[in-house]
Each structure stands twice: as structure tokens, then as C-alpha cells.
Amino acid sequence: DVQLVESGGGSVEAGRHLRLSCAASGHSSNRNCMAWFRQIPGKEREGVASLDAADGHPRYVVDSVKDRFIISQDRTNKTVYLHMSNLKLEDTAMYVCAASPFACSWSYLIESDFSYWGQGTQVTVS
């Protein structure tokens, strides 16, 4: 099994930055692809960014954050990060970490590919 624990959310002013963390545990074969999604109440969950856990390189990043958010990992500590800069009001959401036993896609990021989910960390931009 895989457990995911997010941290780092908070309330910030527009234009500032935050770094979210996702601490993972469990068998590595279930964590081939790591990703961040975000959820706004009343809207579908949106895939933000994914990363191949084997090589640590990003795979997919949603267009709306491409020049502002960076996904990375510390493999030793089994932690995946989402570095968010120049935050905008529309980035306000619950950010959730997810893990998949499948390889990441370069062209899409959908929640049905992911078996393991954290509880989320709230980001509020004002």
C-alpha cells in the first residue's frame, strides 16, 4: 500500500510563492508516477503536474501553470514537491498528491490512472 501526506499549503497574496510537499511511503512499484491535482468545490479535479519517480523528471504540466509551477522530487526522502510561483487568484484550490503504479503520460493527466491519494492541502490566494 501507499500513504501520501501533503503539507505546505496556506494563505498567500497574489504574486507570492509556496512550496507544497508530498511525503510518500509504501512500495516503490506503486509509485511509478507521482502527481499533483487540484480541486475547487463544484468543479472537476484538475491534473496539475506529474513526475516520473524513476528518473525524477516532469512529464505533464497543465498549460495554465507551465511557466509558474515546477514539480520535483527528493528521491532519498520519498518526497515530491510542487514549487508554485507568481500565484494567482485562480490557483486557489485544495491540492492533492497522487501516486500511480503506471508510467506517466507526457500528454495527459487523469485521476483514473491513480490509485493512491493524499488528503490534500489547501492553497488560498487573495
XYZ file of N, CA, C and O in Angstrom:
504
model
N 0.840 -1.185 0.000
C 0.000 0.000 0.000
C 0.884 1.247 0.000
O 2.071 1.189 0.273
N 0.279 2.395 -0.331
C 0.989 3.662 -0.402
C 0.253 4.687 0.449
O -0.973 4.797 0.368
N 1.001 5.419 1.244
C 0.434 6.534 2.002
C 1.080 7.823 1.524
O 2.290 7.882 1.294
N 0.253 8.850 1.384
C 0.720 10.144 0.901
C 0.251 11.213 1.874
O -0.932 11.270 2.207
N 1.176 12.066 2.298
C 0.838 13.126 3.238
C 1.337 14.452 2.685
O 2.548 14.642 2.512
N 0.413 15.359 2.417
C 0.766 16.660 1.875
C 0.945 17.685 2.985
O 0.353 17.567 4.065
N 1.747 18.695 2.676
C 1.921 19.828 3.582
C 2.363 21.030 2.772
O 2.718 20.896 1.591
N 2.360 22.186 3.401
C 2.891 23.376 2.763
C 1.865 24.366 2.253
O 2.228 25.453 1.801
N 0.595 24.002 2.322
C -0.429 24.934 1.868
C -0.575 26.106 2.813
O 0.038 26.148 3.888
N -1.375 27.072 2.404
C -1.618 28.229 3.249
C -2.303 29.327 2.483
O -2.735 29.138 1.342
N -2.390 30.483 3.125
C -2.996 31.667 2.510
C -1.901 32.645 2.146
O -1.077 33.012 3.000
N -1.876 33.054 0.885
C -0.836 33.971 0.415
C -1.446 35.032 -0.484
O -2.546 34.851 -1.025
N -0.718 36.109 -0.652
C -1.153 37.158 -1.563
C -0.790 36.778 -2.995
O 0.190 36.044 -3.232
N -1.545 37.266 -3.923
C -1.244 37.043 -5.327
C 0.168 37.538 -5.641
O 0.606 38.565 -5.122
N 0.850 36.764 -6.471
C 2.211 37.106 -6.835
C 3.285 36.447 -5.981
O 4.452 36.416 -6.366
N 2.872 35.905 -4.828
C 3.831 35.244 -3.945
C 4.006 33.794 -4.358
O 3.462 33.321 -5.361
N 4.812 33.047 -3.562
C 5.089 31.668 -3.902
C 4.856 30.760 -2.697
O 4.845 31.209 -1.542
N 4.680 29.489 -2.999
C 4.548 28.445 -1.987
C 5.219 27.185 -2.502
O 5.305 26.979 -3.722
N 5.653 26.339 -1.581
C 6.143 25.033 -1.954
C 5.332 23.975 -1.212
O 5.318 23.939 0.020
N 4.669 23.132 -1.970
C 3.920 22.024 -1.391
C 4.803 20.779 -1.351
O 5.622 20.569 -2.251
N 4.609 19.969 -0.323
C 5.355 18.728 -0.173
C 4.395 17.555 -0.092
O 3.311 17.674 0.475
N 4.827 16.426 -0.620
C 4.064 15.185 -0.541
C 5.028 14.087 -0.094
O 5.881 13.660 -0.879
N 4.892 13.675 1.151
C 5.739 12.614 1.688
C 5.080 11.272 1.416
O 3.926 11.053 1.787
N 5.822 10.383 0.761
C 5.259 9.099 0.359
C 5.891 7.957 1.120
O 7.060 8.012 1.491
N 5.099 6.932 1.337
C 5.606 5.683 1.890
C 4.903 4.544 1.184
O 3.871 4.730 0.560
N 5.482 3.363 1.305
C 4.905 2.226 0.619
C 5.800 1.775 -0.514
O 6.794 2.415 -0.847
N 5.410 0.682 -1.128
C 6.264 0.056 -2.138
C 6.450 0.966 -3.340
O 5.495 1.536 -3.866
N 7.676 1.051 -3.782
C 8.003 1.961 -4.885
C 7.339 1.560 -6.194
O 7.100 2.411 -7.058
N 7.023 0.301 -6.357
C 6.398 -0.138 -7.610
C 4.995 0.432 -7.778
O 4.456 0.453 -8.880
N 4.420 0.879 -6.676
C 3.103 1.525 -6.744
C 3.200 3.031 -6.906
O 2.179 3.716 -6.936
N 4.416 3.527 -7.003
C 4.638 4.980 -7.079
C 5.468 5.333 -8.302
O 6.358 6.169 -8.236
N 5.212 4.687 -9.436
C 5.981 4.969 -10.644
C 5.733 6.381 -11.148
O 6.631 7.029 -11.660
N 4.515 6.838 -11.053
C 4.155 8.192 -11.458
C 3.577 8.922 -10.261
O 2.652 8.420 -9.613
N 4.127 10.083 -9.970
C 3.633 10.927 -8.883
C 3.052 12.196 -9.496
O 3.593 12.708 -10.487
N 1.984 12.681 -8.893
C 1.322 13.836 -9.499
C 0.656 14.714 -8.461
O 0.381 14.279 -7.335
N 0.404 15.917 -8.880
C -0.409 16.855 -8.116
C -1.676 17.164 -8.913
O -1.609 17.454 -10.109
N -2.788 17.103 -8.212
C -4.083 17.522 -8.745
C -4.584 18.673 -7.874
O -4.094 18.885 -6.761
N -5.569 19.402 -8.378
C -6.209 20.398 -7.541
C -7.711 20.350 -7.738
O -8.209 20.016 -8.816
N -8.391 20.663 -6.648
C -9.841 20.546 -6.613
C -10.454 21.841 -6.095
O -10.087 22.315 -5.002
N -11.346 22.394 -6.889
C -12.132 23.541 -6.458
C -13.552 23.037 -6.235
O -14.076 22.298 -7.070
N -14.184 23.405 -5.122
C -15.553 22.921 -4.874
C -16.472 23.210 -6.047
O -16.487 24.323 -6.583
N -17.205 22.178 -6.465
C -18.144 22.344 -7.560
C -17.541 22.140 -8.929
O -18.257 22.188 -9.937
N -16.223 21.900 -8.973
C -15.568 21.690 -10.258
C -14.856 20.346 -10.268
O -14.578 19.760 -9.218
N -14.565 19.867 -11.465
C -13.846 18.607 -11.586
C -12.404 18.775 -11.107
O -11.818 19.848 -11.216
N -11.863 17.672 -10.595
C -10.470 17.684 -10.182
C -9.592 17.864 -11.418
O -9.776 17.205 -12.443
N -8.602 18.724 -11.303
C -7.728 19.047 -12.432
C -6.320 18.538 -12.188
O -5.751 18.774 -11.110
N -5.758 17.873 -13.174
C -4.375 17.448 -13.082
C -3.458 18.637 -13.301
O -3.609 19.356 -14.284
N -2.510 18.846 -12.403
C -1.616 19.996 -12.470
C -0.270 19.604 -13.053
O 0.208 20.230 -14.002
N 0.365 18.587 -12.489
C 1.696 18.198 -12.948
C 1.995 16.767 -12.518
O 1.508 16.319 -11.485
N 2.803 16.088 -13.324
C 3.214 14.730 -12.967
C 4.718 14.581 -13.145
O 5.365 15.370 -13.854
N 5.241 13.533 -12.492
C 6.686 13.311 -12.479
C 6.959 11.821 -12.474
O 6.282 11.063 -11.771
N 7.949 11.417 -13.257
C 8.372 10.018 -13.272
C 9.279 9.785 -12.075
O 10.341 10.408 -11.966
N 8.858 8.899 -11.191
C 9.591 8.702 -9.943
C 10.944 8.045 -10.169
O 11.850 8.190 -9.344
N 11.117 7.324 -11.261
C 12.384 6.645 -11.513
C 13.475 7.631 -11.917
O 14.606 7.556 -11.427
N 13.152 8.552 -12.819
C 14.184 9.481 -13.265
C 14.033 10.885 -12.688
O 14.917 11.726 -12.862
N 12.924 11.126 -12.008
C 12.722 12.415 -11.346
C 12.375 13.550 -12.275
O 12.365 14.714 -11.862
N 12.078 13.246 -13.512
C 11.796 14.307 -14.479
C 10.301 14.517 -14.642
O 9.528 13.560 -14.634
N 9.890 15.768 -14.792
C 8.474 16.038 -15.042
C 8.004 15.394 -16.341
O 8.791 15.215 -17.275
N 6.735 15.063 -16.373
C 6.148 14.529 -17.588
C 5.071 15.469 -18.133
O 5.159 15.954 -19.237
N 4.084 15.736 -17.364
C 2.978 16.571 -17.821
C 2.844 17.773 -16.889
O 2.988 17.648 -15.668
N 2.598 18.939 -17.489
C 2.278 20.140 -16.720
C 1.130 20.832 -17.436
O 1.210 21.074 -18.654
N 0.077 21.163 -16.727
C -1.079 21.810 -17.344
C -0.685 23.202 -17.829
O 0.135 23.901 -17.209
N -1.230 23.603 -18.957
C -0.825 24.854 -19.600
C -0.948 26.067 -18.676
O -0.117 26.971 -18.721
N -1.972 26.082 -17.852
C -2.243 27.268 -17.034
C -1.160 27.552 -15.996
O -1.110 28.654 -15.444
N -0.292 26.570 -15.729
C 0.752 26.793 -14.718
C 2.134 26.555 -15.274
O 3.122 26.600 -14.519
N 2.267 26.314 -16.547
C 3.517 25.844 -17.135
C 4.702 26.748 -16.841
O 5.828 26.282 -16.669
N 4.531 28.035 -16.819
C 5.661 28.930 -16.589
C 5.738 29.387 -15.143
O 6.539 30.279 -14.811
N 4.936 28.759 -14.262
C 4.917 29.187 -12.859
C 5.135 28.069 -11.846
O 5.639 28.310 -10.753
N 4.744 26.856 -12.179
C 4.841 25.729 -11.233
C 5.897 24.736 -11.722
O 6.001 24.457 -12.923
N 6.631 24.176 -10.781
C 7.628 23.156 -11.090
C 7.423 21.982 -10.137
O 7.325 22.172 -8.922
N 7.374 20.789 -10.703
C 7.292 19.575 -9.884
C 8.677 18.956 -9.798
O 9.420 18.914 -10.790
N 9.031 18.503 -8.612
C 10.343 17.901 -8.418
C 10.245 16.850 -7.322
O 9.213 16.711 -6.677
N 11.325 16.112 -7.114
C 11.298 15.121 -6.045
C 12.636 15.050 -5.343
O 13.686 15.387 -5.909
N 12.587 14.634 -4.103
C 13.764 14.234 -3.338
C 13.615 12.726 -3.171
O 12.845 12.256 -2.332
N 14.322 11.972 -3.989
C 14.129 10.527 -4.002
C 14.542 9.889 -2.684
O 13.923 8.938 -2.210
N 15.582 10.435 -2.064
C 16.059 9.871 -0.797
C 14.982 9.936 0.263
O 14.760 8.979 1.022
N 14.300 11.068 0.320
C 13.266 11.268 1.333
C 11.878 10.895 0.830
O 10.897 11.095 1.559
N 11.786 10.353 -0.383
C 10.500 9.947 -0.959
C 9.487 11.086 -0.884
O 8.328 10.889 -0.501
N 9.933 12.260 -1.249
C 9.068 13.433 -1.180
C 8.990 14.095 -2.547
O 10.008 14.268 -3.215
N 7.783 14.428 -2.946
C 7.550 15.148 -4.195
C 7.105 16.560 -3.851
O 6.308 16.756 -2.918
N 7.615 17.521 -4.573
C 7.322 18.919 -4.300
C 6.580 19.552 -5.475
O 6.730 19.149 -6.623
N 5.815 20.560 -5.149
C 5.243 21.435 -6.169
C 5.636 22.854 -5.797
O 5.155 23.416 -4.818
N 6.558 23.405 -6.588
C 7.026 24.759 -6.364
C 6.122 25.683 -7.166
O 6.103 25.632 -8.395
N 5.406 26.533 -6.457
C 4.426 27.411 -7.099
C 4.875 28.851 -6.957
O 5.087 29.324 -5.824
N 5.032 29.538 -8.069
C 5.447 30.935 -8.026
C 4.423 31.802 -8.738
O 3.593 31.309 -9.497
N 4.505 33.111 -8.489
C 3.586 34.065 -9.098
C 2.137 33.571 -9.000
O 1.417 33.502 -10.007
N 1.728 33.245 -7.795
C 0.408 32.670 -7.601
C -0.689 33.646 -7.979
O -0.569 34.863 -7.759
N -1.754 33.092 -8.554
C -2.893 33.882 -8.999
C -4.144 33.475 -8.219
O -4.191 32.392 -7.625
N -5.133 34.341 -8.262
C -6.381 34.045 -7.550
C -6.959 32.700 -7.987
O -7.478 31.937 -7.158
N -6.840 32.405 -9.280
C -7.420 31.173 -9.808
C -6.652 29.915 -9.410
O -7.081 28.807 -9.728
N -5.527 30.075 -8.718
C -4.803 28.910 -8.201
C -5.372 28.437 -6.868
O -4.953 27.398 -6.354
N -6.296 29.191 -6.313
C -6.920 28.785 -5.061
C -7.626 27.449 -5.237
O -8.474 27.294 -6.111
N -7.247 26.475 -4.413
C -7.796 25.119 -4.533
C -7.242 24.246 -3.426
O -6.286 24.620 -2.742
N -7.826 23.047 -3.305
C -7.227 22.003 -2.490
C -6.277 21.237 -3.405
O -6.700 20.718 -4.444
N -5.022 21.166 -3.023
C -4.016 20.472 -3.815
C -3.797 19.090 -3.219
O -3.527 18.952 -2.020
N -3.896 18.099 -4.081
C -3.854 16.708 -3.639
C -2.756 15.965 -4.378
O -2.623 16.093 -5.603
N -1.989 15.208 -3.643
C -0.924 14.382 -4.202
C -1.477 13.001 -4.546
O -2.350 12.486 -3.827
N -0.965 12.419 -5.629
C -1.442 11.103 -6.046
C -0.288 10.266 -6.568
O 0.713 10.802 -7.054
N -0.460 8.954 -6.473
C 0.566 8.018 -6.946
C -0.087 6.963 -7.827
O -1.202 6.508 -7.563
N 0.652 6.566 -8.848
C 0.146 5.567 -9.771
C 1.208 4.497 -10.008
O 2.390 4.817 -10.110
N 0.792 3.237 -10.144
C 1.751 2.198 -10.495
C 2.112 2.217 -11.983
O 3.048 1.532 -12.400
N 1.402 3.009 -12.756
C 1.638 3.074 -14.192
C 2.614 4.192 -14.526
O 2.845 5.106 -13.739
N 3.166 4.118 -15.727
C 4.054 5.177 -16.185
C 3.254 6.441 -16.453
O 2.085 6.395 -16.848
N 3.894 7.579 -16.235
C 3.240 8.860 -16.518
C 3.073 9.036 -18.020
O 3.929 8.627 -18.806
N 2.004 9.699 -18.381
C 1.845 10.120 -19.766
C 2.457 11.495 -19.959
O 2.426 12.319 -19.048
N 2.999 11.724 -21.143
C 3.519 13.067 -21.456
C 2.398 14.023 -21.823
O 2.558 15.226 -21.729
N 1.273 13.465 -22.270
C 0.272 14.329 -22.893
C -1.006 14.528 -22.092
O -1.835 15.352 -22.467
N -1.190 13.779 -21.000
C -2.401 13.974 -20.216
C -2.162 13.537 -18.778
O -1.190 12.839 -18.467
N -3.082 13.952 -17.927
C -3.001 13.618 -16.517
C -4.435 13.471 -16.024
O -5.154 14.468 -15.894
N -4.864 12.228 -15.796
C -6.248 11.970 -15.404
C -6.286 11.162 -14.116
O -5.454 10.287 -13.892
N -7.270 11.465 -13.298
C -7.302 10.873 -11.962
C -7.555 9.376 -11.987
O -7.126 8.677 -11.059
N -8.188 8.869 -13.018
C -8.493 7.438 -13.047
C -7.240 6.571 -13.169
O -7.290 5.368 -12.913
N -6.124 7.166 -13.547
C -4.868 6.416 -13.624
C -4.218 6.244 -12.257
O -3.270 5.485 -12.115
N -4.717 6.934 -11.254
C -4.036 6.994 -9.962
C -4.819 6.224 -8.908
O -6.033 6.380 -8.770
N -4.068 5.401 -8.174
C -4.696 4.516 -7.198
C -4.614 5.041 -5.777
O -5.389 4.616 -4.920
N -3.650 5.916 -5.530
C -3.390 6.346 -4.155
C -3.467 7.869 -4.085
O -2.912 8.567 -4.944
N -4.101 8.352 -3.021
C -4.360 9.779 -2.875
C -4.085 10.238 -1.452
O -4.334 9.502 -0.492
N -3.559 11.447 -1.356
C -3.432 12.056 -0.050
C -4.712 12.770 0.343
O -5.700 12.747 -0.398
N -4.665 13.416 1.493
C -5.835 14.139 1.998
C -5.922 15.550 1.431
O -6.988 16.162 1.440
N -4.802 16.062 0.973
C -4.805 17.389 0.368
C -4.325 18.476 1.303
O -4.345 18.326 2.530
N -3.898 19.567 0.706
C -3.501 20.758 1.455
C -4.092 21.969 0.740
O -4.004 22.084 -0.488
N -4.707 22.857 1.502
C -5.426 23.994 0.924
C -4.484 25.137 0.601
O -3.645 25.522 1.426
N -4.650 25.677 -0.593
C -3.934 26.886 -1.013
C -4.977 27.950 -1.306
O -5.876 27.740 -2.123
N -4.845 29.083 -0.643
C -5.765 30.192 -0.850
C -4.971 31.421 -1.240
O -4.080 31.856 -0.507
N -5.277 31.959 -2.415
C -4.580 33.146 -2.928
C -5.549 34.317 -2.917
O -6.668 34.212 -3.425
N -5.125 35.420 -2.329
C -6.017 36.576 -2.256
C -5.313 37.853 -2.704
O -4.076 37.836 -2.876
